[in-house]
Coordinates of C-alpha atoms and ligand atoms in Angstrom, one line a residue:
M13 CA -11.7 8.9 12.6
Q14 CA -10.2 6.2 14.8
L15 CA -9.2 3.9 11.9
H16 CA -8.1 5.4 8.7
V17 CA -7.1 3.2 5.8
S18 CA -6.2 4.8 2.4
G19 CA -5.0 2.8 -0.5
L20 CA -4.0 -0.4 1.4
S21 CA -2.8 -3.2 -0.8
Y22 CA -1.0 -6.4 0.3
V23 CA 0.8 -9.1 -1.7
Y24 CA 2.0 -12.2 0.1
P25 CA 5.6 -13.2 -0.5
G26 CA 4.3 -16.0 -2.7
G27 CA 2.8 -13.4 -5.1
E28 CA -0.8 -13.7 -3.9
K29 CA -2.5 -10.3 -4.1
A30 CA -4.7 -10.4 -1.0
L31 CA -5.7 -6.8 -0.7
D32 CA -6.2 -4.4 -3.5
N33 CA -6.4 -0.6 -2.7
I34 CA -8.6 -0.7 0.4
N35 CA -10.1 2.6 1.6
L36 CA -11.9 2.6 4.9
Q37 CA -12.7 5.0 7.7
V38 CA -14.1 3.8 11.0
A39 CA -15.3 6.3 13.6
V40 CA -14.9 6.0 17.4
G41 CA -17.5 3.5 18.8
E42 CA -18.6 2.2 15.4
N43 CA -19.3 -1.5 14.9
V44 CA -18.5 -2.6 11.4
G45 CA -19.2 -6.1 10.0
L46 CA -16.6 -7.3 7.5
V47 CA -18.0 -9.9 5.2
G48 CA -17.1 -11.7 2.0
P49 CA -16.3 -15.2 0.6
N50 CA -13.4 -17.4 1.6
G51 CA -10.1 -15.8 0.5
A52 CA -11.7 -12.3 0.2
G53 CA -8.9 -10.8 2.4
K54 CA -10.7 -10.3 5.7
T55 CA -8.0 -11.9 7.8
T56 CA -5.2 -10.3 5.8
F57 CA -6.9 -6.9 6.4
F58 CA -6.8 -7.5 10.2
L59 CA -3.2 -8.7 10.1
C60 CA -2.2 -5.5 8.2
V61 CA -4.1 -3.1 10.4
G62 CA -3.0 -4.9 13.6
G63 CA 0.7 -4.6 12.7
V64 CA 1.3 -8.3 12.1
L65 CA 2.1 -8.1 8.4
S66 CA 4.3 -5.3 7.2
I67 CA 2.8 -2.6 5.1
P68 CA 4.1 0.8 3.7
Q69 CA 4.1 3.8 6.0
A70 CA 1.2 6.4 6.0
V71 CA -1.4 4.0 4.6
V72 CA -3.0 3.0 7.9
Q73 CA -3.7 5.1 11.0
V74 CA -4.9 3.2 14.1
A75 CA -6.0 5.6 16.9
G76 CA -3.2 7.9 15.8
L77 CA -0.6 5.2 15.3
D78 CA 1.0 4.0 12.1
P79 CA 1.5 0.2 12.3
A80 CA 4.3 0.5 9.7
R81 CA 6.5 2.6 12.0
R82 CA 8.5 0.5 14.3
D83 CA 8.4 2.9 17.2
Q84 CA 4.6 3.2 17.0
R85 CA 4.0 -0.5 16.4
R86 CA 5.2 -1.2 19.9
L87 CA 2.3 0.8 21.3
L88 CA -0.2 -0.8 19.1
P89 CA -1.4 -3.6 21.5
I90 CA -2.7 -0.8 23.9
K91 CA -4.9 0.5 21.1
I92 CA -6.0 -2.5 19.1
G93 CA -6.6 -6.1 19.9
I94 CA -7.1 -9.0 17.4
V95 CA -9.0 -12.1 18.3
F96 CA -7.6 -14.6 15.7
Q97 CA -9.7 -16.8 13.5
D98 CA -7.8 -19.8 14.9
S99 CA -7.4 -19.8 18.7
D100 CA -4.4 -22.0 18.6
D101 CA -2.5 -19.1 17.1
Q102 CA -3.3 -17.1 20.2
L103 CA -2.9 -19.4 23.2
F104 CA 0.5 -20.5 24.3
S105 CA 0.6 -20.5 28.1
T106 CA 0.3 -23.5 30.4
T107 CA -2.7 -22.1 32.3
V108 CA -5.7 -20.1 31.3
A109 CA -5.0 -17.4 33.9
D110 CA -1.4 -17.0 32.6
D111 CA -2.6 -16.7 29.0
V112 CA -5.1 -14.0 29.9
A113 CA -2.5 -12.2 32.1
F114 CA 0.2 -12.2 29.4
G115 CA -0.8 -9.0 27.7
P116 CA -1.5 -7.0 30.9
L117 CA 1.8 -8.2 32.4
N118 CA 3.6 -7.0 29.3
L119 CA 2.1 -3.6 29.7
G120 CA 3.9 -3.5 33.0
L121 CA 0.7 -3.2 35.1
P122 CA 0.9 -3.9 38.8
L123 CA 0.1 -7.4 39.8
P124 CA -3.2 -6.6 41.7
E125 CA -4.4 -4.8 38.6
V126 CA -3.4 -7.7 36.4
R127 CA -5.3 -10.2 38.6
R128 CA -8.4 -8.0 38.6
R129 CA -8.3 -7.7 34.8
V130 CA -7.9 -11.5 34.4
A131 CA -10.8 -12.2 36.7
D132 CA -13.0 -9.6 35.1
A133 CA -12.2 -10.8 31.6
L134 CA -12.8 -14.5 32.4
T135 CA -16.1 -13.5 34.0
Q136 CA -17.1 -11.5 30.9
V137 CA -16.5 -14.5 28.6
G138 CA -18.3 -16.9 31.0
L139 CA -15.1 -18.8 32.1
S140 CA -14.7 -17.8 35.7
G141 CA -13.2 -20.8 37.6
F142 CA -11.2 -21.9 34.5
D143 CA -8.0 -20.1 35.8
S144 CA -5.8 -23.1 36.3
R145 CA -7.1 -25.2 33.3
V146 CA -4.7 -26.0 30.5
P147 CA -5.6 -24.0 27.3
F148 CA -4.7 -26.9 25.0
H149 CA -7.1 -29.2 26.8
L150 CA -10.1 -27.0 26.3
S151 CA -12.9 -27.4 23.7
G152 CA -12.8 -25.2 20.6
G153 CA -15.4 -22.9 22.0
E154 CA -13.7 -22.6 25.4
K155 CA -10.4 -21.7 23.6
R156 CA -12.2 -19.0 21.7
R157 CA -13.4 -17.5 24.9
V158 CA -9.9 -17.6 26.5
A159 CA -8.5 -15.9 23.4
L160 CA -11.2 -13.2 23.7
A161 CA -10.6 -12.8 27.4
G162 CA -6.8 -12.2 26.7
I163 CA -7.7 -9.3 24.4
L164 CA -10.4 -7.9 26.7
A165 CA -7.9 -7.8 29.6
M166 CA -5.8 -5.4 27.5
Q167 CA -8.8 -3.0 27.3
P168 CA -8.0 -1.9 23.7
E169 CA -9.8 1.0 22.0
I170 CA -10.4 -1.1 18.9
L171 CA -11.3 -4.7 18.7
L172 CA -10.8 -6.8 15.6
L173 CA -12.8 -10.1 15.9
D174 CA -12.1 -12.7 13.3
E175 CA -15.0 -15.2 13.1
P176 CA -15.8 -14.8 16.7
S177 CA -18.9 -17.0 16.7
S178 CA -17.2 -20.1 15.1
H179 CA -17.0 -23.1 17.5
L180 CA -19.5 -21.5 19.9
D181 CA -22.6 -23.4 20.9
P182 CA -25.9 -21.5 20.5
R183 CA -25.9 -20.3 24.2
G184 CA -22.3 -19.2 23.9
R185 CA -23.0 -17.4 20.6
R186 CA -26.0 -15.6 22.2
E187 CA -23.9 -14.6 25.2
L188 CA -21.1 -13.3 22.9
I189 CA -23.7 -11.2 21.0
G190 CA -24.7 -9.7 24.4
L191 CA -21.0 -9.2 25.4
V192 CA -20.1 -7.6 22.1
N193 CA -23.0 -5.2 22.3
S194 CA -22.2 -4.3 25.8
L195 CA -18.7 -3.2 24.9
S196 CA -18.6 0.4 23.8
V197 CA -15.2 0.2 22.0
T198 CA -14.8 0.4 18.3
K199 CA -15.2 -3.1 16.6
I200 CA -14.7 -4.7 13.3
I201 CA -16.1 -8.1 13.1
A202 CA -15.2 -10.5 10.2
S203 CA -17.7 -13.3 9.9
H204 CA -19.7 -15.6 7.7
D205 CA -22.3 -15.7 10.4
L206 CA -24.4 -12.9 8.9
E207 CA -27.1 -13.1 11.6
F208 CA -24.3 -12.5 14.1
I209 CA -23.3 -9.5 12.1
L210 CA -26.8 -8.2 11.9
E211 CA -27.2 -8.4 15.7
T212 CA -23.9 -6.6 16.4
C213 CA -23.2 -4.2 13.5
R214 CA -25.2 -1.4 11.8
R215 CA -22.6 -1.0 9.1
V216 CA -21.2 -3.7 6.8
V217 CA -18.2 -3.7 4.4
I218 CA -18.3 -6.4 1.7
L219 CA -14.8 -7.5 0.6
D220 CA -14.3 -9.7 -2.5
A221 CA -11.0 -10.6 -4.1
G222 CA -9.2 -8.0 -1.9
R223 CA -11.4 -5.1 -2.8
V224 CA -14.2 -3.3 -1.0
V225 CA -17.2 -3.9 -3.2
A226 CA -19.9 -2.3 -0.9
D227 CA -19.9 -0.2 2.3
G228 CA -23.1 0.8 4.0
S229 CA -26.1 -0.2 6.1
A230 CA -26.0 -3.9 7.2
R231 CA -29.7 -4.3 6.7
V232 CA -29.8 -2.7 3.3
L233 CA -26.7 -4.5 1.9
L234 CA -27.4 -7.9 3.4
S235 CA -31.0 -8.0 2.2
N236 CA -29.9 -7.4 -1.5
P237 CA -30.1 -10.8 -3.1
A238 CA -28.1 -9.9 -6.3
L239 CA -25.3 -8.3 -4.2
M240 CA -25.1 -11.3 -1.9
N241 CA -25.2 -13.7 -4.8
D242 CA -22.5 -11.9 -6.7
H243 CA -20.1 -12.2 -3.8
G244 CA -20.7 -15.7 -2.6
L245 CA -23.0 -14.7 0.2
E246 CA -26.7 -15.4 1.0
V247 CA -29.3 -13.1 2.3
P248 CA -29.6 -14.1 6.0
H249 CA -32.8 -15.9 7.0
S250 CA -34.0 -13.0 9.2
L251 CA -33.9 -10.7 6.2
T252 CA -35.6 -12.9 3.6
P253 CA -39.2 -11.8 2.8
H254 CA -41.6 -13.9 4.9
V255 CA -43.8 -16.2 3.0
S256 CA -47.3 -15.0 3.6
P257 CA -49.7 -17.5 5.2
H258 CA -51.9 -17.3 2.1
H259 CA -49.0 -18.2 -0.2
R260 CA -47.8 -21.0 2.2
K261 CA -51.3 -22.5 2.0
G262 CA -50.9 -22.6 -1.8
I263 CA -47.6 -24.5 -1.7
E264 CA -48.6 -27.1 0.9
Ligands
ATP25 N1 0.2 -16.8 4.5 C1 -0.3 -16.7 3.3 N2 0.5 -16.8 2.2 C2 0.1 -16.7 0.9 N3 -1.2 -16.4 0.6 C3 -2.0 -16.2 1.6 C4 -1.6 -16.4 3.0 N4 -2.7 -16.2 3.8 C5 -3.7 -15.9 3.0 N5 -3.3 -16.0 1.7 C6 -4.1 -15.7 0.5 O1 -4.6 -14.3 0.6 C7 -6.0 -14.3 0.2 C8 -6.8 -13.7 1.3 O2 -6.9 -14.6 2.4 P1 -7.6 -14.3 3.8 O3 -7.1 -15.3 4.7 O4 -7.2 -12.9 4.1 O5 -9.1 -14.4 3.4 P2 -10.4 -14.4 4.3 O6 -11.3 -13.4 3.7 O7 -10.0 -14.2 5.7 O8 -11.0 -15.9 4.1 P3 -11.8 -16.9 5.1 O9 -13.2 -16.5 5.0 O10 -11.5 -18.2 4.5 O11 -11.2 -16.7 6.5 C9 -6.4 -15.7 -0.2 O12 -6.3 -15.8 -1.6 C10 -5.4 -16.6 0.4 O13 -5.1 -17.7 -0.3
MG26 MG1 -10.2 -15.3 7.4

């Protein structure tokens, strides 16, 4: 197992219990959709697994590393990359190229290698030619792509994508689906865009009030109206039973 989570709970300093005894195993190369209503704990889960929030030792294993151990947390960015829900949390340099280069430079890679990774990552997200633009002067969708490029340039083994399709126009969203499906790394994708999840993930985990309430086939779980309704979700359009032409005639 590449990601191993056993009994992960998290309480914010204010007392809000955001995660309640999460157990999850993700194998190498798996794509897992993480869905659930606002406040379910999706982002908190990413922040715990990615070493941003502090958790107890021996609860999470990320590609053999324990994010709770200081010495191992240093190595985490090589193994796991988070694309944050809000790109403004991720972008801080004065040019797009500097932003994407930040991670690879921190890894101590030689400059030609850094330049190659930056160019490749910007091409992958459809932003070649944006090198000298100012991240803060980009549109929401463009910022999202820069943030993703910065993580891709690190070539992590596990990608955590938090609402990756938000702010993207339909073409950008379609291109992102193609890009996500072309990357063979392990991915966990948190999203309210269930059609996006269906196109990228065979497995889905449903989170509600900090607990895993279902874990299984995306098609099976997302097409279950009672399950969706109980957890503030809706069966995506592509999985709703089609109204037969005969029936449609009757209601016209
Ligand atoms: N910094 C924080 N301090 C205190 N409580 C927080 C903080 N961030 C999140 N929470 C609380 O933790 C719970 C889980 O929030 P989280 O952001 O993980 O949910 P989410 O599933 O990502 O929601 P969304 O779909 O809105 O992105 C919520 O009840 C939220 O109010
Ligand atoms: Mg969130």
